Structures are given as structure tokens and as C-alpha cells.
XYZ file of C-alpha atoms in Angstrom:
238
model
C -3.021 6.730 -19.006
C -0.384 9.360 -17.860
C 1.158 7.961 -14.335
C 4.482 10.127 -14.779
C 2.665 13.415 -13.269
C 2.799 13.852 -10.026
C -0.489 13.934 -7.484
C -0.569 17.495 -6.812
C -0.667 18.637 -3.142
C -4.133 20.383 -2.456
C -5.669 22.434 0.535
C -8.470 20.874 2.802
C -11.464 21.519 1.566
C -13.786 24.396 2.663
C -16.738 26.303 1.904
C -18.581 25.134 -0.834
C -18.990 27.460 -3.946
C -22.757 28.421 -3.691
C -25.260 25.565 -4.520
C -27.680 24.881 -7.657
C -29.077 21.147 -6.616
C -30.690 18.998 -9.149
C -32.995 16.325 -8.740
C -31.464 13.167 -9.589
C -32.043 9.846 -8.418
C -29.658 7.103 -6.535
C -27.830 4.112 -8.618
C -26.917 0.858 -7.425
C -22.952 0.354 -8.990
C -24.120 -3.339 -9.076
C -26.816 -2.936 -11.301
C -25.625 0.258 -13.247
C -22.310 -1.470 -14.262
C -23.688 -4.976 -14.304
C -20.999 -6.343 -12.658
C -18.062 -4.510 -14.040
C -17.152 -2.607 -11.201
C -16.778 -4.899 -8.045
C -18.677 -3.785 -4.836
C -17.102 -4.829 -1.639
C -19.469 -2.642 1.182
C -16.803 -2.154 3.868
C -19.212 -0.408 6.623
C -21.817 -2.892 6.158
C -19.151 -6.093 6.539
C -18.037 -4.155 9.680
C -21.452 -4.190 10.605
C -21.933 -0.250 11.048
C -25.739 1.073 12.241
C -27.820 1.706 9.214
C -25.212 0.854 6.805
C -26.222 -0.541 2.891
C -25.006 -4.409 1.954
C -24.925 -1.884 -1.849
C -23.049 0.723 -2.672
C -25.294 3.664 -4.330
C -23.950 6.654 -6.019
C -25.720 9.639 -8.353
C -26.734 8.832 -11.679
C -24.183 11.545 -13.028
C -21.814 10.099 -10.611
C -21.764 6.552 -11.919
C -21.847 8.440 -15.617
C -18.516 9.717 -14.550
C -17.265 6.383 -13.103
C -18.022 4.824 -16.437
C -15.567 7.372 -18.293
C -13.307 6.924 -15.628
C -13.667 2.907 -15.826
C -13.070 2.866 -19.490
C -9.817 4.543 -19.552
C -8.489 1.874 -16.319
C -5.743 -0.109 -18.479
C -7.024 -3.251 -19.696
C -7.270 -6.057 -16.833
C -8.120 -3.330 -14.514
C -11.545 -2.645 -12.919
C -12.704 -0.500 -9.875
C -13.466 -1.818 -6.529
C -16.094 -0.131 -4.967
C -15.807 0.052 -0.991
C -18.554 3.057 -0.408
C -20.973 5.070 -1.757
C -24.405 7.232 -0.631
C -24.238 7.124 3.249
C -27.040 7.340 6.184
C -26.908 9.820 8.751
C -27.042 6.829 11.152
C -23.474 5.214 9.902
C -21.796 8.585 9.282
C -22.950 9.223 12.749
C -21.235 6.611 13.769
C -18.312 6.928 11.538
C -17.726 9.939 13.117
C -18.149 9.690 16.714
C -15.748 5.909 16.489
C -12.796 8.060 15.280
C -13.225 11.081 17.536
C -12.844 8.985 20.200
C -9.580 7.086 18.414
C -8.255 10.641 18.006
C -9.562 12.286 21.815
C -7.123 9.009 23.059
C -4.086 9.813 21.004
C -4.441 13.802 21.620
C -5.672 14.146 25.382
C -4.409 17.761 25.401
C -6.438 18.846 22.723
C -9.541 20.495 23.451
C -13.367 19.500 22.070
C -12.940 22.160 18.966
C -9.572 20.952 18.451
C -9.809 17.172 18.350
C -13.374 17.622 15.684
C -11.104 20.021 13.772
C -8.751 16.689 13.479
C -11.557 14.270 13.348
C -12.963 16.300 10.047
C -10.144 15.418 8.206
C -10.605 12.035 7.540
C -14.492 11.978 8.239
C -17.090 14.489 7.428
C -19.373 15.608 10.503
C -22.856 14.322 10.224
C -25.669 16.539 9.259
C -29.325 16.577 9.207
C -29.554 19.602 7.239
C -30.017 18.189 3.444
C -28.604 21.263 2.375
C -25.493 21.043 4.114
C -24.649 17.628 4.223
C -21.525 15.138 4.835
C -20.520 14.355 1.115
C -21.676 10.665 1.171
C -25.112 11.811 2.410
C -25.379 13.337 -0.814
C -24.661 10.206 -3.556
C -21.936 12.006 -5.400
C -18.778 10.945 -3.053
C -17.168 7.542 -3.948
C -14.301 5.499 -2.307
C -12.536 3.014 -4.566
C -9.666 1.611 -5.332
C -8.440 -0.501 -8.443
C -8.574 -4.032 -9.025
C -6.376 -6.103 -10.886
C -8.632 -8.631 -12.739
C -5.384 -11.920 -13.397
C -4.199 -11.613 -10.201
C -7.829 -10.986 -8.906
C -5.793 -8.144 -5.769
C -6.174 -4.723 -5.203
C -3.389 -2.808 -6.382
C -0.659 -2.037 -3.654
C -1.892 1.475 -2.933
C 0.300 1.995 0.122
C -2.237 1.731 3.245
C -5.482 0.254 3.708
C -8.830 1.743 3.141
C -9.950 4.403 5.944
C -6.116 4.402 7.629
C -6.417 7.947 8.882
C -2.546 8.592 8.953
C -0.478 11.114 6.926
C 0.524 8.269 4.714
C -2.834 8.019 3.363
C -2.785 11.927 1.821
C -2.877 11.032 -1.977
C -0.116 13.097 -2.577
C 2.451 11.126 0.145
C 4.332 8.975 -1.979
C 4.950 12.044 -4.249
C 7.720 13.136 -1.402
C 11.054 12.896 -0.709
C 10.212 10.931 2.780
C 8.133 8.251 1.162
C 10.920 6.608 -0.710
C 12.018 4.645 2.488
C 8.877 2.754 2.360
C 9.442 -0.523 0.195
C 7.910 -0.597 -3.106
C 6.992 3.168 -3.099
C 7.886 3.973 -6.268
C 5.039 1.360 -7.483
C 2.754 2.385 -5.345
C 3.277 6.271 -6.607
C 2.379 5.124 -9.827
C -0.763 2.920 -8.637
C -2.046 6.005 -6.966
C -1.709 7.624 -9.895
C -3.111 5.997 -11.902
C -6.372 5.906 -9.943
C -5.895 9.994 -9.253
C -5.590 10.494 -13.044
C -8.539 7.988 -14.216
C -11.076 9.958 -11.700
C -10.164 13.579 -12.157
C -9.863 13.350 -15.991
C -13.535 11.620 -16.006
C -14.500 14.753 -13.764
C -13.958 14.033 -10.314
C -12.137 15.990 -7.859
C -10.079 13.801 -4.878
C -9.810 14.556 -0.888
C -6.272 15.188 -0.630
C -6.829 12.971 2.990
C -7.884 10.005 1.457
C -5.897 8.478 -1.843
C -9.598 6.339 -1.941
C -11.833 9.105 -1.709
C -13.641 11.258 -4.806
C -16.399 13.683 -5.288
C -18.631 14.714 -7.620
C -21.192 17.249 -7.149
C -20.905 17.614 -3.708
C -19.725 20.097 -1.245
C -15.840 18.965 -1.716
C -16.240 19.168 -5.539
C -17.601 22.138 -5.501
C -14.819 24.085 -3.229
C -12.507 22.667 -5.859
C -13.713 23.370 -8.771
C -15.471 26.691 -8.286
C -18.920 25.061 -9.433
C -22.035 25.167 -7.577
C -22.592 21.853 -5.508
C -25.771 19.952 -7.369
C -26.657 17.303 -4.892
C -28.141 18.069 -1.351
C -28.268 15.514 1.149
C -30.386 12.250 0.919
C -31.076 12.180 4.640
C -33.857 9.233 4.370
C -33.121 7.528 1.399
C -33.626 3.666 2.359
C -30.899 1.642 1.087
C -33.119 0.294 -1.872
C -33.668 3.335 -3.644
């Protein structure tokens, strides 16, 4: 796997590119991969409203994740941390860190601060077809696991830190090489950016954790029609 080209540095996503949804069901990684991909379900361990102890993703999702799995370096696997979301926890997602950024920005005004809070977390929707990407199945976030040392790979922050050092393109500049073990953790990032986009997905240049696949975001970036809607009463057991 290539980890000597750099992440390149993308715009925010916007408007999707028209839509052409499918009808496909919901996957549980757990059963799909049969244990090859670990599942650790952050939101639910945090104890989030409505949020699933399993992490479910599209069926042409988790077809991608395979391709992407088998070309992780051996001793490698995929840790999933969160998959198909409820309007409930994304609802709650949402309103925790607009209140986290309304604290740090008390000048900014209402359209400003959700402006700020939409890059790092989608706005809820009840509209199925205009959802928040994890409403819809196809969004994943992940990381990679090493297997020996049974530890994430040093990917430079922690899951869901909303700072400019999570951008998946960070340790790709000049500034991040002050930061102890950055050139490692350039490559880790890497390694996970190449893996994903090669087996199809596109990543939210926000989050070095987050992909998409047949959503709204992965549509905007690659010109394609989104093909999932939103799964706005799914129960967690589908």
C-alpha cells in the first residue's frame, strides 16, 4: 500500500450531486465480517439517546470495507467506532457540540456557531431524503488496528477531537512536524486514507476517521448521484 503520497487537502463538502437511491438493506460489521473487523460502538459506551451497542453500515458499504480490509498490511484490521445513526443520537450529537462551540465562540451569532458546529457533525434531519450521512448506512468511522500489539495505530488525536489537528490532511504540513512522532503518524493516516478511497470511499477532510459511501458527502465528491436516503426508523436490529 502506497503511504508516500500525500493526503490531499479537500473543500468542505456541499451540495450533493442529484440523487438516484437504491433499496438496500442494513449490515451488522459483526456479522458481515465475522469478526474480522473489530466493533468498538463509541456513542453507545458513552451512553448517547437511541444509540446501537452494533455498528450497521450498507450492504455495498461493507462490500467496499472488505476491499478496503484486504489490502490493510498483514497484522492489520479495522476498528469500527460508528456506523448507521438514529435521528435521536445525531440529535444529540449535534446539539452537545453546539453548545461546546457557543462557549468557546460567544461572539458568534446562531448561523455562525451551526456553520462551525457542521463541520465536525452533520445537522440532524427528518427528511429521509436529505439526511445526516450516518442516517443513511453508507458513512463509516474507523480507524486501524494493529493485531500483535492488539493498539490502535497512533493516528495523531482521538476519535471525534473536533480541532484542526484532526483534518486528515494536518500532518501533511509544514506546522505538524513539531508534534512528536508526526512523521509516523503521516504515514498511519495514510495508510488508512489510501486503503478507503482506493476500495471506493471518499473521506471528510474534518475527520482523518470519517468515510462515505453513497451518501450526500460521497456524492459532492465524486460527482455521482447519492444512492442511500435516510433510514430515519430503522431499529438497531435491522
Amino acid at each position: 500500500m502506497n503511504t508516500k503520497t500525500p493526503i490531499p487537502l479537500f473543500e468542505f463538502p456541499k451540495e450533493p450531486k442529484g440523487k438516484d437511491f437504491i433499496d438496500e438493506k442494513l449490515v451488522s460489521v459483526d456479522r458481515y465480517f465475522g469478526g474480522k473487523i473489530l466493533v468498538e460502538p463509541v456513542y453507545f459506551n458513552q451512553g448517547y439517546e437511541g444509540a446501537s451497542e452494533k455498528c450497521f453500515i450498507r450492504k455495498g458499504t461493507a462490500e467496499r470495507l472488505e476491499k478496503a480490509l484486504l489490502s490493510l498490511p498483514r497484522g492489520l484490521t479495522f476498528k469500527a467506532l460508528d456506523g448507521w445513526r438514529s435521528v435521536t443520537t445525531q440529535q444529540s450529537l449535534f446539539d452537545r457540540y453546539y453548545r461546546s462551540v457557543k462557549e468557546s465562540n460567544p461572539n458568534m451569532n446562531s448561523a455562525e456557531l451551526e456553520e462551525e458546529t457542521k463541520k465536525f457533525v452533520s445537522k440532524p434531519s427528518l427528511d429521509p431524503e436529505n439526511p445526516s450521512v450516518h442516517n443513511t448506512g453508507g458513512a463509516i468511522d474507523l480507524t486501524v488496528f494493529d493485531l500483535e500489539d492488539q493498539r490502535e495505530l497512533d493516528m495523531g488525536t482521538a476519535f471525534d477531537d473536533f480541532t484542526p489537528k484532526a483534518y486528515a490532511h494536518f500532518f501533511e504540513e509544514e506546522k505538524a512536524r513539531r508534534y512528536d512522532n508526526w512523521e509516523k503518524v503521516r504515514e498511519n493516516r495514510r495508510l488508512l486514507y489510501r486503503c478507503m478511497t482506493e476500495a471506493g470511499f471518499t473521506n471528510l477532510p474534518t475527520e482523518w476517521w470519517h468515510y462515505d459511501f453513497g451518501d450526500n458527502f460521497w456524492s459532492f465528491y465524486t460527482g455521482k448521484p447519492a444512492i442511500y436516503n435516510g433510514l430515519i426508523n430503522t431499529p438497531p436490529n435491522a
